[in-house]
PDB file of C-alpha atoms in Angstrom:
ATOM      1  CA  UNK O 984      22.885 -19.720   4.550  1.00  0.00           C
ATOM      2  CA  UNK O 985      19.153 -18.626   4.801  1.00  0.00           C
ATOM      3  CA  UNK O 986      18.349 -15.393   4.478  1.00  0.00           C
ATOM      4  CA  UNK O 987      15.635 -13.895   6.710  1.00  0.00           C
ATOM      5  CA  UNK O 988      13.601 -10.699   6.430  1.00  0.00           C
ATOM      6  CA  UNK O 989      14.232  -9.795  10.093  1.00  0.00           C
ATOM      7  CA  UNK O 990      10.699  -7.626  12.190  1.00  0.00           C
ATOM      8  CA  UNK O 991      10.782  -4.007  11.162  1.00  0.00           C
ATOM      9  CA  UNK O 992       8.130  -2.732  13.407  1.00  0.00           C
ATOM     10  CA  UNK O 993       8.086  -5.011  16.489  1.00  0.00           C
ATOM     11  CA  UNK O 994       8.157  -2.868  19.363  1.00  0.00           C
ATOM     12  CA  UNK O 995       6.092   0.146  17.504  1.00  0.00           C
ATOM     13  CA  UNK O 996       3.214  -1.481  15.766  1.00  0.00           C
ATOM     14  CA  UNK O 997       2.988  -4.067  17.666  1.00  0.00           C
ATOM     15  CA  UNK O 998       4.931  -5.319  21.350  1.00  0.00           C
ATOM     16  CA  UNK O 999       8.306  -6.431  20.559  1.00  0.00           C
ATOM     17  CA  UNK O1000       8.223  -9.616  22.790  1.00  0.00           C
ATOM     18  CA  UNK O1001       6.988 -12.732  22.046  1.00  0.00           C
ATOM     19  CA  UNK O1002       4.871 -13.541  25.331  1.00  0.00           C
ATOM     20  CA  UNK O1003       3.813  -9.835  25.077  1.00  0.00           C
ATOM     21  CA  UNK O1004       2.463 -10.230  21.631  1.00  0.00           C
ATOM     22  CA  UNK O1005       0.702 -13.682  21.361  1.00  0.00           C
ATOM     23  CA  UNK O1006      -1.134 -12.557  24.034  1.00  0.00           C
ATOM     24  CA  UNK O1007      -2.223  -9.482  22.677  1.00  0.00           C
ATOM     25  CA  UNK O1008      -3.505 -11.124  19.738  1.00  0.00           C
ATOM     26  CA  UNK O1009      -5.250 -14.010  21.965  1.00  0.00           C
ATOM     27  CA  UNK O1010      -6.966 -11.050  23.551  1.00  0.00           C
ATOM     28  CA  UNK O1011      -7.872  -9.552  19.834  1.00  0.00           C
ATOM     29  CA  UNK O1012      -8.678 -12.960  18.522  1.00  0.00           C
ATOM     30  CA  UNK O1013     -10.995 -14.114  21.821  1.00  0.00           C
ATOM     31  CA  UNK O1014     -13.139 -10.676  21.721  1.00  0.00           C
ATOM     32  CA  UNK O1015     -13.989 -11.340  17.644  1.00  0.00           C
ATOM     33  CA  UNK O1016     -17.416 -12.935  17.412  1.00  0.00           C
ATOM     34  CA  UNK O1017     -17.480 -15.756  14.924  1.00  0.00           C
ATOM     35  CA  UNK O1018     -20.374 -18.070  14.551  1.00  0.00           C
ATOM     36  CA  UNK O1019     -19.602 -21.680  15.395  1.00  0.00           C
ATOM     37  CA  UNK O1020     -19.828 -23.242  11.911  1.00  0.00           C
ATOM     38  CA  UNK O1021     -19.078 -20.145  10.027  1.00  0.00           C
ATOM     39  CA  UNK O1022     -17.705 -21.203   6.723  1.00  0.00           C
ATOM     40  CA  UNK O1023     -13.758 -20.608   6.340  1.00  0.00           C
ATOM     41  CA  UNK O1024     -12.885 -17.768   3.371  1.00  0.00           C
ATOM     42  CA  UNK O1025     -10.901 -18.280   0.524  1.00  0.00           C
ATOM     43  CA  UNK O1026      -9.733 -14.369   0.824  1.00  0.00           C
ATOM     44  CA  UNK O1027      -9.787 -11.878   3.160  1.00  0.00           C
ATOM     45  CA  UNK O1028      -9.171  -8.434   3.198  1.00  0.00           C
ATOM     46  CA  UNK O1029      -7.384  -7.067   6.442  1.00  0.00           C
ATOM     47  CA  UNK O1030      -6.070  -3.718   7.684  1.00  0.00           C
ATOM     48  CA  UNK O1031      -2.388  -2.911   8.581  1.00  0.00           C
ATOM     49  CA  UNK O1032      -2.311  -0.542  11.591  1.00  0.00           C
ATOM     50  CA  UNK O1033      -0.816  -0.565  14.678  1.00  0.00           C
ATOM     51  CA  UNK O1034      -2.855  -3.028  16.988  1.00  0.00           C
ATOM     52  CA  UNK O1035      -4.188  -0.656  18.871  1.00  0.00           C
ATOM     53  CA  UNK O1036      -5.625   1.183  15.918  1.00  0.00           C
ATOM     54  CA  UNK O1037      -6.765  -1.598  13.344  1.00  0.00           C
ATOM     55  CA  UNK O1038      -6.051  -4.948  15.421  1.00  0.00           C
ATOM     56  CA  UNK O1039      -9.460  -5.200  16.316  1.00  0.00           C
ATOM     57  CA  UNK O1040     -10.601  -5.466  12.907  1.00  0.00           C
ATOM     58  CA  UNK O1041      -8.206  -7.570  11.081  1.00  0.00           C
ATOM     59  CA  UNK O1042      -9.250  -9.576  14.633  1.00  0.00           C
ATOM     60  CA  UNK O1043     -12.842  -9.972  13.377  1.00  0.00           C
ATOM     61  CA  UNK O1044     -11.798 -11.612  10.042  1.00  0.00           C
ATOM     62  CA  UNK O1045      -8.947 -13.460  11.183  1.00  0.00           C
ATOM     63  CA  UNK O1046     -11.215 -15.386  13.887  1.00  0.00           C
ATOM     64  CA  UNK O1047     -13.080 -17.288  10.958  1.00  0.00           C
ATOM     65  CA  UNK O1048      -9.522 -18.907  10.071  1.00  0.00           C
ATOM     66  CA  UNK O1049      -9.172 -20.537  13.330  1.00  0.00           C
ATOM     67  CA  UNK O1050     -11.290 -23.645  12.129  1.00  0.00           C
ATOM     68  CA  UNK O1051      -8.835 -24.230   9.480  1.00  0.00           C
ATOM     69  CA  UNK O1052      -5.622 -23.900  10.946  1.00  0.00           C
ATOM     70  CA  UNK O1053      -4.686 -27.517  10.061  1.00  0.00           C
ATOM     71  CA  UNK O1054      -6.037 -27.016   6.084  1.00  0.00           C
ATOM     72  CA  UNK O1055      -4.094 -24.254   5.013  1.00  0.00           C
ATOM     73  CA  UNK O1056      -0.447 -24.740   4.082  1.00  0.00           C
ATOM     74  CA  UNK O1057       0.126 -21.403   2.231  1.00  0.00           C
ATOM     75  CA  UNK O1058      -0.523 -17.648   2.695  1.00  0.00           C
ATOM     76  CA  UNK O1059      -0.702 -15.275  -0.754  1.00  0.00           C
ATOM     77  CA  UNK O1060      -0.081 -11.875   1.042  1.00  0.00           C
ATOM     78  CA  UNK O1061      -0.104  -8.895  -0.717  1.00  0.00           C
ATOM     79  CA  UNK O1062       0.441  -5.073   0.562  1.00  0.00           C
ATOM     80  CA  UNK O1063       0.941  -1.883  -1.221  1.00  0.00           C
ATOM     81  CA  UNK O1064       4.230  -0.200  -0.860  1.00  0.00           C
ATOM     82  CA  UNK O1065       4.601   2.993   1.216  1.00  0.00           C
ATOM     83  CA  UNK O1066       8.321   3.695   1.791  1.00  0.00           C
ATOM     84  CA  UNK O1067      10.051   2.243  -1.775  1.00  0.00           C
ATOM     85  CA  UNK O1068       8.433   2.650  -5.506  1.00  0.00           C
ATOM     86  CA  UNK O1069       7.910  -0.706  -7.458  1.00  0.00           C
ATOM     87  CA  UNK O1070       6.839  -1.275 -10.834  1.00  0.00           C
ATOM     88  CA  UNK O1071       4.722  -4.037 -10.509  1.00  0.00           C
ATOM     89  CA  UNK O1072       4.884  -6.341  -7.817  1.00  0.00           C
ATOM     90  CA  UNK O1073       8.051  -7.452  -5.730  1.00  0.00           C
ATOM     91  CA  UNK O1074       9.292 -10.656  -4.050  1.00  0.00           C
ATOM     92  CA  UNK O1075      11.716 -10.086  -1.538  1.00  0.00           C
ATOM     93  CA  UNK O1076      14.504 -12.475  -2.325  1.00  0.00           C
ATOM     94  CA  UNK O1077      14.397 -13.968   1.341  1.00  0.00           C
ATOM     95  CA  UNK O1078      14.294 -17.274   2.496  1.00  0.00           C
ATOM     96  CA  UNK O1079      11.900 -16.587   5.675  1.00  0.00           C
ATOM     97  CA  UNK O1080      10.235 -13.625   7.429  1.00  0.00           C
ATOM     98  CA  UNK O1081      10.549 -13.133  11.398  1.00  0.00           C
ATOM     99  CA  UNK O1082       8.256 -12.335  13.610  1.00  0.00           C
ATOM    100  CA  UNK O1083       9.262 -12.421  17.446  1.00  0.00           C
ATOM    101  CA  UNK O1084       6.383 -15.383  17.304  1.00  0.00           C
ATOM    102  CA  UNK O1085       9.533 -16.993  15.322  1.00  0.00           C
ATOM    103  CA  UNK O1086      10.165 -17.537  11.380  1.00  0.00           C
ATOM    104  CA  UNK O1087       7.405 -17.866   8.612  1.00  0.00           C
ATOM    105  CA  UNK O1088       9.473 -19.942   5.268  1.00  0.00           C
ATOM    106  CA  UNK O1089       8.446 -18.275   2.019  1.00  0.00           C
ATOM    107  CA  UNK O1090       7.148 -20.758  -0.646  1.00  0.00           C
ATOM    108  CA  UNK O1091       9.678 -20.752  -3.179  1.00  0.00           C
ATOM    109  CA  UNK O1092       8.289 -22.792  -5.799  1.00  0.00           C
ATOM    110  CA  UNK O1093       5.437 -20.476  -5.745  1.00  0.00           C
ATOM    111  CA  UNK O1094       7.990 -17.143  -6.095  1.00  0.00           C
ATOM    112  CA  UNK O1095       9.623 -18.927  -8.805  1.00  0.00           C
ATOM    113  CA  UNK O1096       6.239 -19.562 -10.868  1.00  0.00           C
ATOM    114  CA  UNK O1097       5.502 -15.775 -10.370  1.00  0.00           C
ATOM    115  CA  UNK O1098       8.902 -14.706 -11.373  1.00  0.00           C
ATOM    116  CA  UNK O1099       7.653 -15.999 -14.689  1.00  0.00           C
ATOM    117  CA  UNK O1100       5.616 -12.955 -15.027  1.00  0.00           C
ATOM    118  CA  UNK O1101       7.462  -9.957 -16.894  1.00  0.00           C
ATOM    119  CA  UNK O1102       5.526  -7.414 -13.426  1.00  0.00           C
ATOM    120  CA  UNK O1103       7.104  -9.439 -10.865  1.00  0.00           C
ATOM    121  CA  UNK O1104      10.743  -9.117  -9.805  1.00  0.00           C
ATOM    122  CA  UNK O1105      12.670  -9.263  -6.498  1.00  0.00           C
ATOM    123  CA  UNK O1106      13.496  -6.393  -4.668  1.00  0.00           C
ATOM    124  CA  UNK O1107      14.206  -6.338  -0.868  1.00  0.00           C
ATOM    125  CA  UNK O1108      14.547  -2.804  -0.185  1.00  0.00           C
ATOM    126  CA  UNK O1109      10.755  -2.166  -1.052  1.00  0.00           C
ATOM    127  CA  UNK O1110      10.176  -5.012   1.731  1.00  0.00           C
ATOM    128  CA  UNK O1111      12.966  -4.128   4.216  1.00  0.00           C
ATOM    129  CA  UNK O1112      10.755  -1.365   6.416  1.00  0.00           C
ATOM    130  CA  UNK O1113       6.981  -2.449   4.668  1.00  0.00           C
ATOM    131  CA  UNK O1114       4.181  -2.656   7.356  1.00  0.00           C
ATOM    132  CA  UNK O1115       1.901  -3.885   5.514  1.00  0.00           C
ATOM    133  CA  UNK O1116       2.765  -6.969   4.811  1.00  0.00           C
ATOM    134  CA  UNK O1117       4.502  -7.587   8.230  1.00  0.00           C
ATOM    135  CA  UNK O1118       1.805  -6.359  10.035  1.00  0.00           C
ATOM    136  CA  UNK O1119      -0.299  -9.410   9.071  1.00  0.00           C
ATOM    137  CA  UNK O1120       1.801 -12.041  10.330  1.00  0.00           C
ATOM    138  CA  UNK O1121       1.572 -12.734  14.199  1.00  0.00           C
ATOM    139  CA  UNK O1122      -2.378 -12.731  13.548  1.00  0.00           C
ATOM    140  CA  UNK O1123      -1.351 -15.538  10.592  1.00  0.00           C
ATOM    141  CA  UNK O1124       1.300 -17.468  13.423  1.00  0.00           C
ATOM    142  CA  UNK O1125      -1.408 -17.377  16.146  1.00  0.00           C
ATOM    143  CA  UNK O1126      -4.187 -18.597  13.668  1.00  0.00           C
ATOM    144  CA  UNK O1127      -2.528 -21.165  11.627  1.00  0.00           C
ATOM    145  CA  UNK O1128      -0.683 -24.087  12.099  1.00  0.00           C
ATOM    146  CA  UNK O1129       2.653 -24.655  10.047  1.00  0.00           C
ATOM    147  CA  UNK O1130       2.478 -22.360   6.677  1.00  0.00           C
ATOM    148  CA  UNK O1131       4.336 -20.694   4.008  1.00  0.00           C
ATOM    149  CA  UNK O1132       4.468 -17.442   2.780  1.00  0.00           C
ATOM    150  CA  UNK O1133       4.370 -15.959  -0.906  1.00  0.00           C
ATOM    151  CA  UNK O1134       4.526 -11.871   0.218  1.00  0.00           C
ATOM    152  CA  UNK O1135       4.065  -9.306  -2.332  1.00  0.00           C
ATOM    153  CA  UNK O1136       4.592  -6.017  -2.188  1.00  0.00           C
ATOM    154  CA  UNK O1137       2.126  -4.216  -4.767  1.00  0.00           C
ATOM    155  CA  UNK O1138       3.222  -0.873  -6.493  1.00  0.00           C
ATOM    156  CA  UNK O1139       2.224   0.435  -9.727  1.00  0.00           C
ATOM    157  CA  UNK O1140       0.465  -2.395 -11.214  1.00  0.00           C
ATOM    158  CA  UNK O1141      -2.535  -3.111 -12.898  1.00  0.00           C
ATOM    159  CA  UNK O1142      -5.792  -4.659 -11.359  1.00  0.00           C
ATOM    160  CA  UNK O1143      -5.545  -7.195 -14.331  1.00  0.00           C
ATOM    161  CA  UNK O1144      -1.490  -8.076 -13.490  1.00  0.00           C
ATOM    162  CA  UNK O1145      -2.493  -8.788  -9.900  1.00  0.00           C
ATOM    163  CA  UNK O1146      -5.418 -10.791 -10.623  1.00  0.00           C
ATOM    164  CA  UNK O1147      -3.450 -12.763 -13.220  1.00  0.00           C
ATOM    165  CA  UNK O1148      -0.703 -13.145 -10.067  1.00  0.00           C
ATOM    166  CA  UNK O1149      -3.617 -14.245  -7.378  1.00  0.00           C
ATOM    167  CA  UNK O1150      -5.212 -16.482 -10.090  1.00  0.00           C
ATOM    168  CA  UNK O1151      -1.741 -18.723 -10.567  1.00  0.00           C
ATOM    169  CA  UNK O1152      -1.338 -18.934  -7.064  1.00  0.00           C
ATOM    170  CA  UNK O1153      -4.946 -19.753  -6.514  1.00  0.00           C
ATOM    171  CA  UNK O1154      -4.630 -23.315  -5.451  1.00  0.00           C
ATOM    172  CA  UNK O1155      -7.126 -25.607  -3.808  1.00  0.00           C
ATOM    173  CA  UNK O1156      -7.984 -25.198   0.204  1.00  0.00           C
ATOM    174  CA  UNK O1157      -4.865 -25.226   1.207  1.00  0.00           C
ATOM    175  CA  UNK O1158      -3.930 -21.785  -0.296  1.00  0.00           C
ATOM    176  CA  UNK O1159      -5.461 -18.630   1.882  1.00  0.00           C
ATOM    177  CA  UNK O1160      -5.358 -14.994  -0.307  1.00  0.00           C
ATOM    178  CA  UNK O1161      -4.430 -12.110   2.208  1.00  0.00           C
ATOM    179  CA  UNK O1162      -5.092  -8.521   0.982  1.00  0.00           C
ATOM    180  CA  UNK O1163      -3.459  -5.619   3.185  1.00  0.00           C
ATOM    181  CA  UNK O1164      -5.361  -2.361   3.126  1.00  0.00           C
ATOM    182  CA  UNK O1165      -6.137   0.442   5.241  1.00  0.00           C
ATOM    183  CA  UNK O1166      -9.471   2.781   4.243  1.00  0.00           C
ATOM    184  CA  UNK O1167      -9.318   6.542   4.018  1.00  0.00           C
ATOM    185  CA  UNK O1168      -6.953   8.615   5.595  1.00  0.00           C
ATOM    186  CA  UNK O1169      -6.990  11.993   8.480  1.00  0.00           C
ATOM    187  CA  UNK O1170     -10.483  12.907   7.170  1.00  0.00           C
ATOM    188  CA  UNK O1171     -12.860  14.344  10.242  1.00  0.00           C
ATOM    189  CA  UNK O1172     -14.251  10.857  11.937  1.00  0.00           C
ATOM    190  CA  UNK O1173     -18.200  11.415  10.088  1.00  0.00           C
ATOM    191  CA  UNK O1174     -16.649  12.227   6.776  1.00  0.00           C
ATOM    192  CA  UNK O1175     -14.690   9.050   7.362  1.00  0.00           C
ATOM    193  CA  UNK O1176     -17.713   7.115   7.982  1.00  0.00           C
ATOM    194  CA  UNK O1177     -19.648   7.922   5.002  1.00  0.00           C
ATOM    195  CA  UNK O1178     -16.899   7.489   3.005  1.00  0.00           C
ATOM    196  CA  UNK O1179     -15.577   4.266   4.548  1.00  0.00           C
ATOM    197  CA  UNK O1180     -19.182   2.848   4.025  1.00  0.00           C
ATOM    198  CA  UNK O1181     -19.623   4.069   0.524  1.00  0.00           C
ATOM    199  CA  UNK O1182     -16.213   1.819  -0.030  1.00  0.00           C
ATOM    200  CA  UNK O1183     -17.228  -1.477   1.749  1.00  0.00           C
ATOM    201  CA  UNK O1184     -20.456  -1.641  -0.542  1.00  0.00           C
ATOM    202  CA  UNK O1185     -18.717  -0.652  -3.816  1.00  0.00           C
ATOM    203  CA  UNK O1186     -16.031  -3.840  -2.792  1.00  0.00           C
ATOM    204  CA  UNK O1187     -18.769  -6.106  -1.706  1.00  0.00           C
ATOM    205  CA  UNK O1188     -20.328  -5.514  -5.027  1.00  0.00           C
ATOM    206  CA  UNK O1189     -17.275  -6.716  -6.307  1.00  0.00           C
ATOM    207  CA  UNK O1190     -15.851  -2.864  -8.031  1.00  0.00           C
ATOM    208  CA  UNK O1191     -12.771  -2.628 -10.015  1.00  0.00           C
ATOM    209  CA  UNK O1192     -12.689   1.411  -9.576  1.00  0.00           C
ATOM    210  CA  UNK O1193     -11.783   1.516  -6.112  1.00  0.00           C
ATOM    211  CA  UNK O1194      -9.312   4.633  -5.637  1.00  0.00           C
ATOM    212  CA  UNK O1195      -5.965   4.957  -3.573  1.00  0.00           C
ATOM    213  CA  UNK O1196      -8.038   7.739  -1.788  1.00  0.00           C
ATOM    214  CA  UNK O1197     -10.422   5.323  -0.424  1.00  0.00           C
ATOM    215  CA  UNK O1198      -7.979   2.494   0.313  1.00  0.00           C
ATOM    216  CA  UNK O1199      -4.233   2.892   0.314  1.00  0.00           C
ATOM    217  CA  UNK O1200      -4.239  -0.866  -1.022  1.00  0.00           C
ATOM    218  CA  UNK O1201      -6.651  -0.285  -4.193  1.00  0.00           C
ATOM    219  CA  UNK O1202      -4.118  -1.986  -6.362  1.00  0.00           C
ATOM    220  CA  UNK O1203      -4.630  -5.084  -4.533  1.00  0.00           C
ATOM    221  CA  UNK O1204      -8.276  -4.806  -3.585  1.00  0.00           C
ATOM    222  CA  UNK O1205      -9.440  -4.137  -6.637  1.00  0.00           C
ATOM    223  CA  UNK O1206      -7.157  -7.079  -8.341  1.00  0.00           C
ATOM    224  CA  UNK O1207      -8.876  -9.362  -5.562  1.00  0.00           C
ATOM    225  CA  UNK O1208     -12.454  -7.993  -7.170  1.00  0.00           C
ATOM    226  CA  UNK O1209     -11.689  -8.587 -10.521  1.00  0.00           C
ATOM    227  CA  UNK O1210     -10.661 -12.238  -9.857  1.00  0.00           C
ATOM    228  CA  UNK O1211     -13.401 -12.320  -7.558  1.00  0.00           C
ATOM    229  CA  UNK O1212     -16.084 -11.793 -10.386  1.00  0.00           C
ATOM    230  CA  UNK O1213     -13.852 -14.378 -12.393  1.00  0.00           C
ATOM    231  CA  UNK O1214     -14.507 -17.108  -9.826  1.00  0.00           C
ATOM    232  CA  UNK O1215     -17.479 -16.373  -8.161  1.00  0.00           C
ATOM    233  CA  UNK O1216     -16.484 -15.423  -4.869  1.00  0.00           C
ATOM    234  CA  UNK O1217     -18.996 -14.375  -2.838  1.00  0.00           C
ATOM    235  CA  UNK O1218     -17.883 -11.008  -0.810  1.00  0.00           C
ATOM    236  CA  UNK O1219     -19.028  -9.881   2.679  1.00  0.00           C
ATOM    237  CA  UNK O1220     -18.135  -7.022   4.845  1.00  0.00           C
ATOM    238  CA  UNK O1221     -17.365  -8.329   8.463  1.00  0.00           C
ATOM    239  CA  UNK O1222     -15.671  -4.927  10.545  1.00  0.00           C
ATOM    240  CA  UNK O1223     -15.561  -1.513   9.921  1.00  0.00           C
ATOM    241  CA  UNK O1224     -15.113   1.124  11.907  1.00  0.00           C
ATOM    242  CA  UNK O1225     -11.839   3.370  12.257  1.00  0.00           C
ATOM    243  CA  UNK O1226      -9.262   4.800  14.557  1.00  0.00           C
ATOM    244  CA  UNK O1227     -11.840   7.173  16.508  1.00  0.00           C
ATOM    245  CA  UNK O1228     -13.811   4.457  17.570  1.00  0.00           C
ATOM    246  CA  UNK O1229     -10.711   2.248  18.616  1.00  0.00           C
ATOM    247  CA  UNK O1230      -7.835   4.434  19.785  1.00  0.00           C
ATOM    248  CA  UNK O1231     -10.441   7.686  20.819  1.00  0.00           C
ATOM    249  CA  UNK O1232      -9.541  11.026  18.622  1.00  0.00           C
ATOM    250  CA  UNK O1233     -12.035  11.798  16.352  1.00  0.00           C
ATOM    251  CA  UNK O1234     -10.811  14.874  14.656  1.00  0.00           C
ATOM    252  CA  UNK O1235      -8.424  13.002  11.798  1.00  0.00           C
ATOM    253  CA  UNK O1236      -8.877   9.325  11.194  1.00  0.00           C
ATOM    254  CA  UNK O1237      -8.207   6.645   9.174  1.00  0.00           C
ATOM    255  CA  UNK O1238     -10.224   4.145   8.410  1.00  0.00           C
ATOM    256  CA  UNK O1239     -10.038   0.395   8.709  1.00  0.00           C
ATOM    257  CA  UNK O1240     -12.439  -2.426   7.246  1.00  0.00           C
ATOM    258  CA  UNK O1241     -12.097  -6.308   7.153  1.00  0.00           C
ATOM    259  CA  UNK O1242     -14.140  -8.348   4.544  1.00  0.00           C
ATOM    260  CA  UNK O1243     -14.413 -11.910   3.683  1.00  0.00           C
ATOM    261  CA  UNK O1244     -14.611 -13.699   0.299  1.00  0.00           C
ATOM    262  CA  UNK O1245     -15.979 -17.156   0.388  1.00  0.00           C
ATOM    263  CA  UNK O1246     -16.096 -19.711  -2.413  1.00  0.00           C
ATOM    264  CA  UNK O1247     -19.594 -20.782  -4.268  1.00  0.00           C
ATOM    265  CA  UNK O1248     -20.817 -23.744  -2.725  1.00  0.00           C
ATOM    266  CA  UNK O1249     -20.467 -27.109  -4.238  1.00  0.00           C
ATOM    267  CA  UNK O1250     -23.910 -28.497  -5.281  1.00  0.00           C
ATOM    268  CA  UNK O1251     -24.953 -30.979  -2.528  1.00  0.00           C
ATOM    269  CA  UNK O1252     -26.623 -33.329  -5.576  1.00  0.00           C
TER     270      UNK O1252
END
């Protein structure tokens, strides 16, 4: 029998029913601005929030998928942990995740070729209440046509061990790279903006020293940088902005950004 991850936070970071939630993110989705032959990304970086926090954000960057909802097949995702310590990075040992927008199948040819790293194990308690992976996918279901799903959960690992892990999943077009990460956390909302800005340029220019103080997924990010540099992605900043400007108290807030990495282009000649 299959085994499914079942939805750990339908109902509290997002609505619980089906109807109720597609078209919630229809609503996010329709208010993004995306230019009509914007290229599609190869990566994107995305926050993990309740929607009514951080949904318009991940929005923004998950608009520029829509063109491409036929093309890709296959979803890297990867979130750091915040309930359960990993070494490394974690696979959950399930079949499927479930959303109430139904059941996403996780790609297990592609777990098994990571299980052949010595950082990557399985481990479904670290996944069994994680946000920020679930989080991602009814903006994924609403975006996308048929997919799979390789979700990692990202702990103490190395920048280096995760781009090693994005690198072997790389693929061709088919294969989207997801990164979950929030920006800083319950400072004052203009401390928050100067820091939140000083982070989007140092991970548009592509920085490897990106602290769990300015993101809570720097273990990711910056493993996305490093492979970035590697394969000449070029990186662009598409939302930022942070729970004072979305959900209205500005004394503590946390900060959310959404960024796009796009592939060189191929010479035309």
């Amino acid at each position: 029998m299959a085994s499914v991850r079942p939805a750990a936070i339908a109902g509290r970071f997002y609505p619980g029913e089906a109807d109720a939630l597609a078209r919630s993110i229809d609503t996010l989705l329709a208010a993004a601005k995306v230019e009509t032959n914007a290229a599609v990304p190869k990566a994107i970086i995305a926050p993990h929030a309740g929607l009514i926090y951080s949904g318009p954000i991940a929005a923004s960057v998950y608009a520029r998928l829509a063109s491409a909802r036929d093309r890709i097949k296959r979803v890297v995702l990867l979130g750091p942990t915040h309930r359960v310590a990993v070494y490394g990075m974690a696979l959950p040992g399930a079949d499927a995740f479930a959303t109430p927008l139904g059941t996403v199948p996780v790609d297990q040819a592609a777990a098994k070729q990571l299980m052949k790293l010595p950082y990557v194990t399985h481990n479904a308690e670290a996944h069994r209440l994680e946000h920020s992976l679930e989080v991602q996918l009814p903006f994924l279901q609403k975006v996308l046509d048929a997919f799979t799903l390789v979700p990692l959960a990202v702990g103490r690992a190395s920048a280096q061990q995760v781009a090693d892990a994005l690198d072997l999943l790389w693929g061709g077009d088919e294969t989207l790279i997801v990164i979950s990460s929030d920006m800083s956390h319950y400072l004052p909302y203009a401390d928050a903006c100067a820091v939140d800005s000083a982070t989007a340029r140092a991970i548009v220019e592509l920085s490897t020293d990106i602290n769990h103080l300015q993101a809570c997924g720097a273990t990711p990010v910056t493993g996305l940088t490093l492979l970035a540099q590697r394969r000449g992605l070029n990186p662009s900043l598409v939302d930022l902005r942070n729970s004072g400007d979305t959900a209205g108290d500005k004394s503590r807030v946390v900060g959310y950004a959404s960024f796009a990495f796009h592939e060189p282009a191929l010479p035309t000649h």
